[in-house]
Structures are given as C-alpha cells and as structure tokens.
Coordinates of C-alpha atoms and ligand atoms in Angstrom, one line a residue:
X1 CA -22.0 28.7 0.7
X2 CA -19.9 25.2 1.4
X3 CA -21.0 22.4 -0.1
X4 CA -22.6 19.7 2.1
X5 CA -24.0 16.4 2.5
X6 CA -25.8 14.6 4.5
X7 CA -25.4 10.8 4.9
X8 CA -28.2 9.6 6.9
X9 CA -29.4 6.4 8.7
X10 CA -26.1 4.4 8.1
X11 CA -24.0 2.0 9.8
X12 CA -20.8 4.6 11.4
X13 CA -18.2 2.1 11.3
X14 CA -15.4 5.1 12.4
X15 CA -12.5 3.4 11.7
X16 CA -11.1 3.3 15.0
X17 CA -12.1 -0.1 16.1
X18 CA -15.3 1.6 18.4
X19 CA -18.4 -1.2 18.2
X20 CA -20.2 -0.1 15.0
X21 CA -23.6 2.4 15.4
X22 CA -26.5 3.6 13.5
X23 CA -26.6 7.3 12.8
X24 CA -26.3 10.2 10.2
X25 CA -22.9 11.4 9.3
X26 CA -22.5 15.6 8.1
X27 CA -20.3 16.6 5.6
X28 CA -19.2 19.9 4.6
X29 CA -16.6 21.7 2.6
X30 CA -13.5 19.2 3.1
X31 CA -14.7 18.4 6.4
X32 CA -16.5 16.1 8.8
X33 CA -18.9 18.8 10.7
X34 CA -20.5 16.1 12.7
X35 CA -21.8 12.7 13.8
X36 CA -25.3 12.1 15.6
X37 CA -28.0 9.3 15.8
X38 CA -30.1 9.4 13.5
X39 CA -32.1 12.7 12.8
X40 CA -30.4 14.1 16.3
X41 CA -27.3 15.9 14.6
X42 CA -28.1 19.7 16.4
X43 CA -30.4 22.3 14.4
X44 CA -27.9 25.2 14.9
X45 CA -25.4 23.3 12.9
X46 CA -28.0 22.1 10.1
X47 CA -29.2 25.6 10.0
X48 CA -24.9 26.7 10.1
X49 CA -24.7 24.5 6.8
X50 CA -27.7 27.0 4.8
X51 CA -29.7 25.1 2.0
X52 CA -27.1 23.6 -0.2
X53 CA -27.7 20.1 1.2
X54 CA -28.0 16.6 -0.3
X55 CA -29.0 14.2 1.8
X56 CA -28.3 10.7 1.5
X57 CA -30.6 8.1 2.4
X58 CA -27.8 5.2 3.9
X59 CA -30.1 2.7 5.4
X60 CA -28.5 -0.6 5.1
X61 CA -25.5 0.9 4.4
X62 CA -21.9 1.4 6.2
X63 CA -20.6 4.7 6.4
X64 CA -16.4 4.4 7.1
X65 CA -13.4 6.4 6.7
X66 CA -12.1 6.3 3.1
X67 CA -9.0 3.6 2.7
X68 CA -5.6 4.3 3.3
X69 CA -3.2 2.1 1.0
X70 CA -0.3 1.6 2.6
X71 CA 1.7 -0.3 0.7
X72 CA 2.2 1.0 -3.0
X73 CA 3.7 1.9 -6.0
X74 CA 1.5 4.4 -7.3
X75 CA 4.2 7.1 -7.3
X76 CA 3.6 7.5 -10.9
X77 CA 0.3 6.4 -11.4
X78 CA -1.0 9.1 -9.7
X79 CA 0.4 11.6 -12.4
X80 CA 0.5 9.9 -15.3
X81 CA -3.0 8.1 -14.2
X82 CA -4.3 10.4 -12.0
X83 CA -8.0 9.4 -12.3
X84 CA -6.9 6.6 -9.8
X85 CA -10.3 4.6 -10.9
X86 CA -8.1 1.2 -9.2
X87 CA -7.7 2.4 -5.9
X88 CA -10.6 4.7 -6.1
X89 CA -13.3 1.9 -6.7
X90 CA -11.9 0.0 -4.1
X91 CA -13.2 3.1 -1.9
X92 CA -8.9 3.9 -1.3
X93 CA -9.1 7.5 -0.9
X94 CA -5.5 7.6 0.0
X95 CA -2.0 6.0 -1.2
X96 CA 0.8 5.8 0.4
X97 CA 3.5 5.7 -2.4
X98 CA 7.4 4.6 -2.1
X99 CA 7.2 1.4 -0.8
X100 CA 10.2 -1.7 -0.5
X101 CA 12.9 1.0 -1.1
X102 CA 11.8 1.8 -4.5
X103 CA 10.6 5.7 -5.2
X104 CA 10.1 7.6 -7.9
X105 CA 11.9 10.8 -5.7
X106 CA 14.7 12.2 -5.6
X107 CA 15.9 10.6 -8.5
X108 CA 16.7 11.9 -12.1
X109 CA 17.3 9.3 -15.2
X110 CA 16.2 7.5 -17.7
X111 CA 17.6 4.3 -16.9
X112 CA 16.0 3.0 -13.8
X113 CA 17.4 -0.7 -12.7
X114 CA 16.0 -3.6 -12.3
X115 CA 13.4 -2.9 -9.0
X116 CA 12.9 0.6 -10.0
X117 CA 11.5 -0.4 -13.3
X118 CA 8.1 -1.2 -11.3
X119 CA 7.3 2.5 -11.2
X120 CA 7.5 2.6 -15.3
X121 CA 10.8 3.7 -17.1
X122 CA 10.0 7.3 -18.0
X123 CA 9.2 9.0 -15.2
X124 CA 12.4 9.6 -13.1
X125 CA 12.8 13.8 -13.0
X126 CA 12.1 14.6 -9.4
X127 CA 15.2 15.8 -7.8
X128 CA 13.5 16.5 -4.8
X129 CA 10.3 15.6 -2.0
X130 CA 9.0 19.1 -3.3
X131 CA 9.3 19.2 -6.5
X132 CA 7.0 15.9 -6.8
X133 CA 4.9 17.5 -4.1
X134 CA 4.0 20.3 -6.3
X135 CA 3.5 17.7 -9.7
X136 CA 0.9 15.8 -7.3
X137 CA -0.9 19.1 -6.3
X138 CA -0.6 20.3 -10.2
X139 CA -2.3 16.8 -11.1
X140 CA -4.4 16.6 -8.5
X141 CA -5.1 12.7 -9.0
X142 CA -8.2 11.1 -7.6
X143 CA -6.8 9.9 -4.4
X144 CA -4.1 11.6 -2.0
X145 CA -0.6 11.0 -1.4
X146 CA 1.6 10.7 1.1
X147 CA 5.5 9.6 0.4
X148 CA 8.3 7.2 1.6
X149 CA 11.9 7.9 0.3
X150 CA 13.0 4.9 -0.9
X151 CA 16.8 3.8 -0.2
X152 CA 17.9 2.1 -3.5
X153 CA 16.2 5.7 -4.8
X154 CA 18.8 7.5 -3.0
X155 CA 21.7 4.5 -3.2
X156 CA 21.0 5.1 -7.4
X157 CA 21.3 8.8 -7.0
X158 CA 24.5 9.0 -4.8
X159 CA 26.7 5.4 -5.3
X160 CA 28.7 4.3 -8.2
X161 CA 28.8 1.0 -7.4
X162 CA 25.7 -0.5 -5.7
X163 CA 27.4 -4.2 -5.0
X164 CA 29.0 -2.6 -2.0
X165 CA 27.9 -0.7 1.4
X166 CA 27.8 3.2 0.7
X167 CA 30.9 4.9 1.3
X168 CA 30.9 7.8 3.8
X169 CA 30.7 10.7 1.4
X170 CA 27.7 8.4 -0.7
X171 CA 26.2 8.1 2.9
X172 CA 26.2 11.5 3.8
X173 CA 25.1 12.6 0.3
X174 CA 22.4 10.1 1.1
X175 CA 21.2 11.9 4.7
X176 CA 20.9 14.8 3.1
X177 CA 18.8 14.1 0.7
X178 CA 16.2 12.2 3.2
X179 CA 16.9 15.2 4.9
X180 CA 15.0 17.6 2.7
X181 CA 12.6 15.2 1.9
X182 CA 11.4 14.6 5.2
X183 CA 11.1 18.5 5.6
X184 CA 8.9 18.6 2.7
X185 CA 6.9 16.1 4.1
X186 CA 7.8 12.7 3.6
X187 CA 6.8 10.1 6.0
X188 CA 10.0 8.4 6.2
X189 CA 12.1 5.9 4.7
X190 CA 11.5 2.9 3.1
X191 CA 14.4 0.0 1.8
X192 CA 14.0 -3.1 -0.2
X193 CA 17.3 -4.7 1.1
X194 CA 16.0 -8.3 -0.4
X195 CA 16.8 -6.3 -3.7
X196 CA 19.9 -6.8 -5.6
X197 CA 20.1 -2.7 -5.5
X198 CA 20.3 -2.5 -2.3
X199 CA 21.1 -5.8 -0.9
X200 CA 24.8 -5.1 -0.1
X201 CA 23.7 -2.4 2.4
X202 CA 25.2 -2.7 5.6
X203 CA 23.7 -2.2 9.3
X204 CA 25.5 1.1 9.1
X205 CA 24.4 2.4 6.0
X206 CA 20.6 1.4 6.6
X207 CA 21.1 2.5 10.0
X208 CA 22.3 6.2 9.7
X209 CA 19.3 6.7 7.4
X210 CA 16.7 5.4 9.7
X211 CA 18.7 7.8 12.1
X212 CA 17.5 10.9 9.7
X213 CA 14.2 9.7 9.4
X214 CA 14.1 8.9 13.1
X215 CA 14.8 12.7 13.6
X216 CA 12.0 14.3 11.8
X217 CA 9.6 11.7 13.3
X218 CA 9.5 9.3 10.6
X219 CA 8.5 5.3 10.0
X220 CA 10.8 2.7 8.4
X221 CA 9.1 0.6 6.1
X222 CA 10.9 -2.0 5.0
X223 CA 10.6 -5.4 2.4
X224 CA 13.0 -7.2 4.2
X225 CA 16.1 -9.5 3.0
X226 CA 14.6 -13.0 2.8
X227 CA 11.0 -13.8 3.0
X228 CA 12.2 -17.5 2.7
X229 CA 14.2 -19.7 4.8
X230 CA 16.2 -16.7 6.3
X231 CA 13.3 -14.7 7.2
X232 CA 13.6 -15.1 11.2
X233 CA 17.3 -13.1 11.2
X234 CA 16.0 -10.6 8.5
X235 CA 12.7 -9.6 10.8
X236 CA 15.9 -9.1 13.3
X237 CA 17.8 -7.1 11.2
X238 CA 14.7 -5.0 10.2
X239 CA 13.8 -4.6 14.0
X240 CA 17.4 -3.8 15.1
X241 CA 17.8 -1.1 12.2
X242 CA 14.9 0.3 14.0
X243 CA 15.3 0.2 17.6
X244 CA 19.4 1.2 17.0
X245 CA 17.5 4.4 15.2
X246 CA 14.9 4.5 17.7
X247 CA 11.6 5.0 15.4
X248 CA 8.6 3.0 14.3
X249 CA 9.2 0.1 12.1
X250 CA 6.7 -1.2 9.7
X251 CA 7.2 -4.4 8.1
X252 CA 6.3 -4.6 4.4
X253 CA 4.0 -7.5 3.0
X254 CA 4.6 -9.9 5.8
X255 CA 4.7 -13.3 4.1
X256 CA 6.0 -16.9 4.7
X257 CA 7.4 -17.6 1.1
X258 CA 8.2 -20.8 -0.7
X259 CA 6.5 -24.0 0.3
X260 CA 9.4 -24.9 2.6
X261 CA 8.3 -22.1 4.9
X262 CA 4.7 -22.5 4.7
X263 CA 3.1 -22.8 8.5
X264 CA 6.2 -20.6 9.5
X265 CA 3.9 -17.6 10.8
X266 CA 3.7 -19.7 13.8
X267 CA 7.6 -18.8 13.9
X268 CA 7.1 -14.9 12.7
X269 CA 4.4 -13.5 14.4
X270 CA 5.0 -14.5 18.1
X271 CA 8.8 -13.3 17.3
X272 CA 7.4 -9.7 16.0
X273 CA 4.9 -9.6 19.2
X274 CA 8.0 -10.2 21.4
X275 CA 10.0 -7.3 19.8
X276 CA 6.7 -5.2 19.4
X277 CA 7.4 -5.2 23.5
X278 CA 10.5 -3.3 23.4
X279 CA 9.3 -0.9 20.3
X280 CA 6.9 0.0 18.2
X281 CA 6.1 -2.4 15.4
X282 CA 3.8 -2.7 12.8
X283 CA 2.9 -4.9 9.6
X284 CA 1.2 -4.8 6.3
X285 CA -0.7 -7.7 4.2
X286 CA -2.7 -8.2 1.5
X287 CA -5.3 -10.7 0.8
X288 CA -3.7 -13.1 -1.0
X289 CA -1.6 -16.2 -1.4
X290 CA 0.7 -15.2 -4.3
X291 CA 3.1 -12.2 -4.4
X292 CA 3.9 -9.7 -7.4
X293 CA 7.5 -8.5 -8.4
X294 CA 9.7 -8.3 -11.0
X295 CA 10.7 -11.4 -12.8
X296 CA 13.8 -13.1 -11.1
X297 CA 15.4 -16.3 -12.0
X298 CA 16.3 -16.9 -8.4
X299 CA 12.4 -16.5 -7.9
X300 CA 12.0 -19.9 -9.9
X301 CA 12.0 -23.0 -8.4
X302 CA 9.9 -25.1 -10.8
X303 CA 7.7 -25.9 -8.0
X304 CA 5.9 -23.4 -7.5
X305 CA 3.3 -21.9 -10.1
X306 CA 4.1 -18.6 -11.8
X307 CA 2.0 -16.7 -14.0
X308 CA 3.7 -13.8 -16.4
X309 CA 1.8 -9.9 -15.6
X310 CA 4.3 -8.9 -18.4
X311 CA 7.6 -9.2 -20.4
X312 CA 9.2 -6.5 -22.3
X313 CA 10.7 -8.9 -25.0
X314 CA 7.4 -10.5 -25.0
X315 CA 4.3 -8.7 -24.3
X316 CA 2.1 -11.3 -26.0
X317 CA 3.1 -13.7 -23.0
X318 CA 1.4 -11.7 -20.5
X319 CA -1.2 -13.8 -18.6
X320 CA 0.4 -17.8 -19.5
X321 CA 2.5 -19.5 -16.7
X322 CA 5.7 -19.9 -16.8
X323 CA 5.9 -23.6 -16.7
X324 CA 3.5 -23.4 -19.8
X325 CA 5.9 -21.5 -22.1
X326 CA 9.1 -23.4 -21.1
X327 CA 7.2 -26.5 -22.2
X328 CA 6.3 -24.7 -25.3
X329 CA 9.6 -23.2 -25.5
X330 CA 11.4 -27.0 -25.2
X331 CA 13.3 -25.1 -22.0
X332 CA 13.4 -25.4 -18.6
X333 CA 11.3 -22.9 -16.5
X334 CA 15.0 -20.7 -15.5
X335 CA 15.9 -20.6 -19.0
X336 CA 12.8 -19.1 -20.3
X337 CA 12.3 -17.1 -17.3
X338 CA 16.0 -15.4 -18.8
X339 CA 14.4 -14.8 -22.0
X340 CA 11.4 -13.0 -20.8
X341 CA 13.1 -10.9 -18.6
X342 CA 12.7 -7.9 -18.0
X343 CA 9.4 -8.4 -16.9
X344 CA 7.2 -9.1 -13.9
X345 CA 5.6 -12.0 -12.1
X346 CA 2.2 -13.3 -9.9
X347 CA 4.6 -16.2 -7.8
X348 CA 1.8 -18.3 -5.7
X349 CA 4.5 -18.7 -2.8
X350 CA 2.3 -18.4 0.4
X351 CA -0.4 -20.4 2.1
X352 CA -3.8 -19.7 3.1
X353 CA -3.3 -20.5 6.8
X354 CA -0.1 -17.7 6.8
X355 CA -2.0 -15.5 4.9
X356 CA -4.9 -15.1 7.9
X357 CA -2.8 -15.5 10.5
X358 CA -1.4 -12.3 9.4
X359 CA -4.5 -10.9 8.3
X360 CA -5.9 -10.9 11.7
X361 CA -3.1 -10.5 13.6
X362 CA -3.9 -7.3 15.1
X363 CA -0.6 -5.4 14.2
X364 CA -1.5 -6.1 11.0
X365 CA -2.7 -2.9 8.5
X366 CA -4.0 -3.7 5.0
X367 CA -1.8 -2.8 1.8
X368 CA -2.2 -3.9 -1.8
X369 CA 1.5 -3.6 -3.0
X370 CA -0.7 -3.1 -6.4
X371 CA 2.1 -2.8 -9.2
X372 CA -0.2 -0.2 -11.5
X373 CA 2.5 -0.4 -15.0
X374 CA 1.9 -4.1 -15.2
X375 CA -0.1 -5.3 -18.8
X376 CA -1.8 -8.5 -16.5
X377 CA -1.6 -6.6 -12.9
X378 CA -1.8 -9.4 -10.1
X379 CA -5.8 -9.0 -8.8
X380 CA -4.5 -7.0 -5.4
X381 CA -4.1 -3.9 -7.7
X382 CA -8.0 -3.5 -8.0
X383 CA -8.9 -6.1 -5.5
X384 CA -7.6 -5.6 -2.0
X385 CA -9.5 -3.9 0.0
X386 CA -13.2 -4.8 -1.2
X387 CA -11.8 -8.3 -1.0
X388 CA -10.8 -8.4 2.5
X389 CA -14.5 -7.5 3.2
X390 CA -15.8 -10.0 1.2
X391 CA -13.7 -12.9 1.6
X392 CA -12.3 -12.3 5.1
X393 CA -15.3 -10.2 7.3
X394 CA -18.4 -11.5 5.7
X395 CA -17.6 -15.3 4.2
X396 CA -15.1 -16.7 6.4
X397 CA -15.5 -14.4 9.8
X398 CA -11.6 -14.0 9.8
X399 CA -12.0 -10.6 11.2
X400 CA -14.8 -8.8 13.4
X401 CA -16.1 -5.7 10.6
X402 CA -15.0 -2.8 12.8
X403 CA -11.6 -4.5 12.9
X404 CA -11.3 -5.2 9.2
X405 CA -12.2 -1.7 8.3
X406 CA -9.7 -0.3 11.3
X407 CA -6.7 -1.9 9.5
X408 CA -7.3 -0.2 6.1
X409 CA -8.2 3.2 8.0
X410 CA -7.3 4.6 11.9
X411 CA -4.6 1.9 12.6
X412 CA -3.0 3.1 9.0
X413 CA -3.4 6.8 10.0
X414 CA -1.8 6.4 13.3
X415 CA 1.0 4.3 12.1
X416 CA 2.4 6.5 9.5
X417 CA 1.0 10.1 10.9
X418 CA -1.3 11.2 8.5
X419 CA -3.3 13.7 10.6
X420 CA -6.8 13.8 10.3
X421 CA -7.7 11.5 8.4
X422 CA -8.2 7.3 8.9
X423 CA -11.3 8.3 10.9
X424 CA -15.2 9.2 11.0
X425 CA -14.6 12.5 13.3
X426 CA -15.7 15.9 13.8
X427 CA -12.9 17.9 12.5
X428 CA -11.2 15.2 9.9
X429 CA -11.2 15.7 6.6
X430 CA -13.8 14.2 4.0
X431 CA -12.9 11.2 3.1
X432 CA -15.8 9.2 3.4
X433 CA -17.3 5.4 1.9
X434 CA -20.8 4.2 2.0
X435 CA -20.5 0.8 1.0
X436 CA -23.2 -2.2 0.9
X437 CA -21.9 -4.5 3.5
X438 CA -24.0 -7.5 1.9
X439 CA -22.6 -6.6 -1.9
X440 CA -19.3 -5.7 -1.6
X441 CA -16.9 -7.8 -3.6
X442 CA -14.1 -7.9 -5.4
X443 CA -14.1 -9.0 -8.7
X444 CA -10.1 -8.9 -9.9
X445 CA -9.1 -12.4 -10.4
X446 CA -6.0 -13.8 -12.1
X447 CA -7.7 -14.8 -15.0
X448 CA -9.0 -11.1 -15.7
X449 CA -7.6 -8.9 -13.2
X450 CA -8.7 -5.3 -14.6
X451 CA -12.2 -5.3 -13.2
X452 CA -14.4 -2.8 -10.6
X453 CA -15.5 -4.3 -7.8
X454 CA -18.9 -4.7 -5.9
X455 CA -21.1 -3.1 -3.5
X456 CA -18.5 0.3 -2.9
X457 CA -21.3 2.9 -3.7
X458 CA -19.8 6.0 -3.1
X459 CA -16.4 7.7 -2.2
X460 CA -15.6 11.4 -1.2
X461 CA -12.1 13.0 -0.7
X462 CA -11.4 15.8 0.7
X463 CA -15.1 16.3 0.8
X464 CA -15.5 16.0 -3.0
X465 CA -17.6 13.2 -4.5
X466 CA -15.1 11.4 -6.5
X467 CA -16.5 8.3 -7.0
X468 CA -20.3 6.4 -7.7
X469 CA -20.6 2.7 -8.3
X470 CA -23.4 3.5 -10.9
X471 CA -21.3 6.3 -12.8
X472 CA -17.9 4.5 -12.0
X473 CA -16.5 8.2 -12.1
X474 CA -17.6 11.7 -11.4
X475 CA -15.0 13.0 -13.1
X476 CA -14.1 14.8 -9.9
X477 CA -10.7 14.8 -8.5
X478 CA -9.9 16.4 -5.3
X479 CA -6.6 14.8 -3.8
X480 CA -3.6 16.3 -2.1
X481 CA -0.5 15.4 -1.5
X482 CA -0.6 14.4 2.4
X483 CA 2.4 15.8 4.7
X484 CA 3.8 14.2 7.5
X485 CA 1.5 14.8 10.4
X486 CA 3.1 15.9 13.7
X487 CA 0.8 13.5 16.4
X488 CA 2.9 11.1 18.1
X489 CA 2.4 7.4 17.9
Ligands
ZN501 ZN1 8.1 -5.3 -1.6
CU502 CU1 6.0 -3.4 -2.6

C-alpha cells in the first residue's frame, strides 16, 4: 500500500498563475492523484488509495507547489550538506545548481580560482554530468537537483591561459564536454562573463557553446559582463549570444548596480521586453537591495557600504563592514579589501525602486543566488522566498499572491524544463507547501543571517514529508537529481 495524504480545505494556489481556490489536495506515493473542492475529490479514488491516509486539516492555509530555486550554488551543499534545512525551510523543494558560469562539474582539482572558490575548495572531482548525477542520487539531499554546466567550469578544464578567447582545439574540447553533459541531463549552460575567468571570452567562443546547448534543448543562463554603467550593451551581448544560438536566454540576478545606475531599470526592462519580442527571454531576482560575491577590489568604491560574509586570512572579520576595518586598520577601504581577500562580500549596490520593478516585472522568476560556504551568508540564502511573501505579497502588495507564488514555481518549471513539477496537478510529482499566508516570514537579516523562517508549515518532495515548522526536520530526505525535461517552451 502507497503512502498518502490528504490535505484538506486549503487555499490551491497551483502555481500556474490560475485565480487561487478553496479545496482538498491528494497525495500519494510521489504523486499528485488529485485535486477537488472540498470533500468532492471522487470515492473510487479515495477507496483506490486503501486506509493508509493522513489527512490534513488546511483551513486557513495555502497549499502551492514546492519552490524551484533558480538561481544557485548549491552544487556542493547538496552533498556535503545534503539535509538542505536553508532551502528546505524556505519550502524550496528544488535547486537549480551551476549558476553565473561557475559549476562544480566537469571539473577535477584542487585548486579552484577565484569565482569557483564560491562552491568551497575541496570538492572539484566530477569529470562528468553523470558522475555527479549518481553522487546526488547516492546522497539523496533534502531537496532535488537539476544542473547548469558552467563555462569558466569547462574554460578551467580545457584552456591554459584563461586571459584569452578559447582556441579552437580548447573550444572543441569545450563542446564536447557540454555535450555529454546535456545527455546526462543538464539543463544547459550557464557563463559568468563579468568574471575575470571568463571575461576574455569572445562572441565566438560563448556562441558555439550556446550552439551545443541550443541542440539538446537547453537554456542559457547567464551573469552578464557589467551590471554597472555598461549594462545596456552586455543585456545585448547576452541576447545576441542567444538569438545567434537560437535558444532561451535567462538572465541571471537582474540588477542596476552602483548608485550611478540606480533608477536605470527604466532603461533595462523595456530593452529586455523589446528583445523578449524576437525570442524567448527570461529573468531571475531576489528580494533584496545588496548583492553577494566574492571579495573584489574593483567591487570597492568607498561609497557604497560593504559588509564582509568571510575572509580566509581573517575569519574573525566576518560580519564588520569594510569601511569599519579600514578605519581600524589606518587604510583605505581598497587596501584592506587586498588583505582580506580571498573572501566574500554583501555589497548594498541596488535600490529599492530597481529591485520591484524587477520583482514584478512579469518575466521575472525568483532565485536566491544563496552562496551556502559563506561563515556570515548574505540573508537571501535562508530568506528568499518566504521573504518575497512577506515583504512583497502581503506588506507592500508589489505582487498579486498567485503571481508571487507562480514565479518561484510554474514560470520556473517552464523556463528551464523541469517536467512535472512547478505545479499543483494530477499527475506531477509531490512536491507540495502548506504555508500560513498571514505568518509567513523570513527572519535572515544581515545582522544574524542563519535563521528559519516563519509560517512555512510543511514541505513534501517527491511525496515524502521532508520538512515541519514545529520539528524543523523529519529527518526524511527524498530528492533526486532532476533531468532535462523534453516539453517545449
Ligand atoms: Zn552571478
Ligand atoms: Cu550567482
């Protein structure tokens, strides 16, 4: 006999942007069996189910799809963490991991550089899509996965020098190793060009490996060159990389950075609407007004306040401001940021007004770029999602609650072709949230950033109950690693 459950009387907010409805939701084995008013789901299926049933009374409560992260760098979190207790108490059920050209596959050393150093330094022995495949299944980690082949990955692999564009035998080297990841799986290919791995990549280069993703029906996610002054040219080297390869392009945490570009999504988001006519174009965001990266000098412009997550020559720093331990240091903020280094960064670089106009722009999907090996993580890493409820639906009416919770769910699905899953359907798989719309918070701040969050009651994957707000974890883990789905977009 399958397990089942029975969530009843709730709010079905399916994740597809449908006007929300009250009703009973069945689950059972890994599945969604069925959705029906209240008390009306059929008796030949309740009979069907036998009497291994819990019922859950949901009154007051919404019933959605579990989260899709987009935007991550849990690629070795969810082996070396696997209990996933961030993403999973945000009610994230899955993760998409390889994001801004930086993954952990196919990759073998011990000396990652600079960007790559975000994933941890120890944990580079993948050669291929598979091989990491079969670690996640072997793990099984709280939430599932689904992977991006990142392009300074494969430029570290297959260049010797990465101040140059690939050669042709590097390139080729480079195809075929996206090659054999995408037929394991993957869901395409992401780049951080804006790093200094990858930044001397030329429209050829990125555009012959869009071209391979392009042909196993992949996405191109992509942290583009300059989020600063330069941004409007790098959204149209991002698009063109695209279009020339003829496949979806998402565009990674869009942001207006620096205070000399603040208002500038005035600029950004009527240009991406006018190239979303001519092909298909996405965006990711997260809720709030500073980034997270690795510490660069070039980052620091001593206007602009900077808080430390981390710093390998000096851990203790972790959680001051930069501008703080210059003064104490008798040094001006570039000069200590050199002696902190390598480390990572909070940079408060965007403005409210850019940050919802992005937010509810509807092309936008929500993803918490969470950086997981960080001492003092910025607050998106256990935040995000929970806080776009909170601060976004319920106190400032950015979005309509259908649409906030279709952005984290069936916009995300559809976008990177996860199939079956991002929505409340006969059919899809269990994963499942019952949340308190009136409770749910986030509770991550900058000040103390490790912290569970409000109001997310309960969370199934893959059917398994993986996750209660009074037990904080069931000690269950059920996720998968997530394949490339073959629905067209
Ligand atoms: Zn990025
Ligand atoms: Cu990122």
């Amino acid at each position: 006999m399958t397990r089942a459950t029975l969530l009843k009387n709730g709010l079905i907010v399916d994740g597809n942007n449908c006007p929300a409805w009250r009703g009973d939701v069945l689950l059972a084995g890994d599945r969604i069996v069925a959705l029906a008013a209240p008390g009306q789901i059929a008796p030949e299926v309740m009979t069907g189910i036998g009497r291994d049933l819990e019922e859950i009374d949901c009154t007051g409560k919404v019933i959605a799809p579990g989260f899709i992260d987009v935007h991550t760098h849990d690629d070795a979190a969810v082996l070396d963490a696997p209990a996933m207790t961030p993403k999973l108490s945000q009610g994230v059920t899955t993760v998409v991991v390889g994001n801004c050209g930086i993954s952990l596959v196919p990759l073998v050393t011990t000396e990652p550089v600079a960007s790559l150093a975000l994933l941890g330094r120890r944990q580079f022995r993948f050669p291929a899509m598979r091989d990491y495949a079969r670690a996640v299944d072997a793990a099984t980690p709280g939430v599932n996965v689904a992977a991006l082949v990142g392009h300074s990955t494969l430029r570290l692999r297959h260049m010797k020098r990465l101040d140059q564009p690939a050669r042709d035998d590097e390139l080729a080297a480079m195809v075929k190793d996206l090659e054999s990841a995408m037929a394991a799986g993957a869901l395409g290919l992401s780049s951080g060009v804006f790093y200094q791995e990858a930044y001397a990549a030329d429209q050829t280069e990125l555009s012959a490996l869009a071209c391979a993703a392009a042909r196993s029906g992949g996405v191109y996610a992509t942290h583009i060159r300059d989020e600063l002054a330069g941004i409007l040219p790098a959204l149209q080297e991002a698009a063109l990389t695209a279009r020339q390869a003829g496949l979806p392009l998402v565009l990674s945490h869009h942001k207006c950075a620096g205070p000399a570009n603040w208002g500038r999504t005035r600029e950004t988001l009527p240009l991406i609407e006018q190239l979303s006519r001519e092909q298909d174009i996405g965006m990711d965001v997260y809720p709030y007004t500073a980034g997270s990266t690795v510490l660069r000098e070039d980052l620091v412009d001593g206007v602009i306040d900077i808080l430390i997550t981390g710093s390998q020559p000096h851990p203790e720093l972790a959680g001051r401001y930069l501008a703080d331990i210059a003064k104490l240091w008798g040094l001006t903020q570039q000069e200590a940021c050199r002696r902190l280094i390598p480390g990572g960064a909070c940079y408060f670089q965007m403005r409210e007004d850019d940050v919802e106009r992005v937010l509810a722009h509807p092309l936008s999907m929500i993803g918490s770029d969470g950086l997981p090996h960080d001492e003092r993580p910025h607050p998106r890493l256990w935040g995000t999602f929970p806080r776009v409820l909170a601060c976004y639906w319920r106190e400032k009416g950015l979005l309509p609650l259908e649409q906030a919770v279709h952005k984290m769910t069936g916009l995300s699905a559809r976008r990177f072709k996860l199939e079956r899953r991002g929505l409340l359907k006969p059919g899809y798989m269990a994963d499942v949230l019952v949340f308190d719309p009136d409770r749910v918070k986030d509770l991550a701040t900058f000040e103390n950033p490790i912290q569970f969050s409000a109001g997310i009651e309960r969370v199934w994957v893959n059917g398994v109950l993986s996750y209660t707000e009074t037990a904080r974890a069931t000690g269950a883990r059920a996720g998968r690693f997530v394949r490339r789905g073959r629905a067209e977009y």
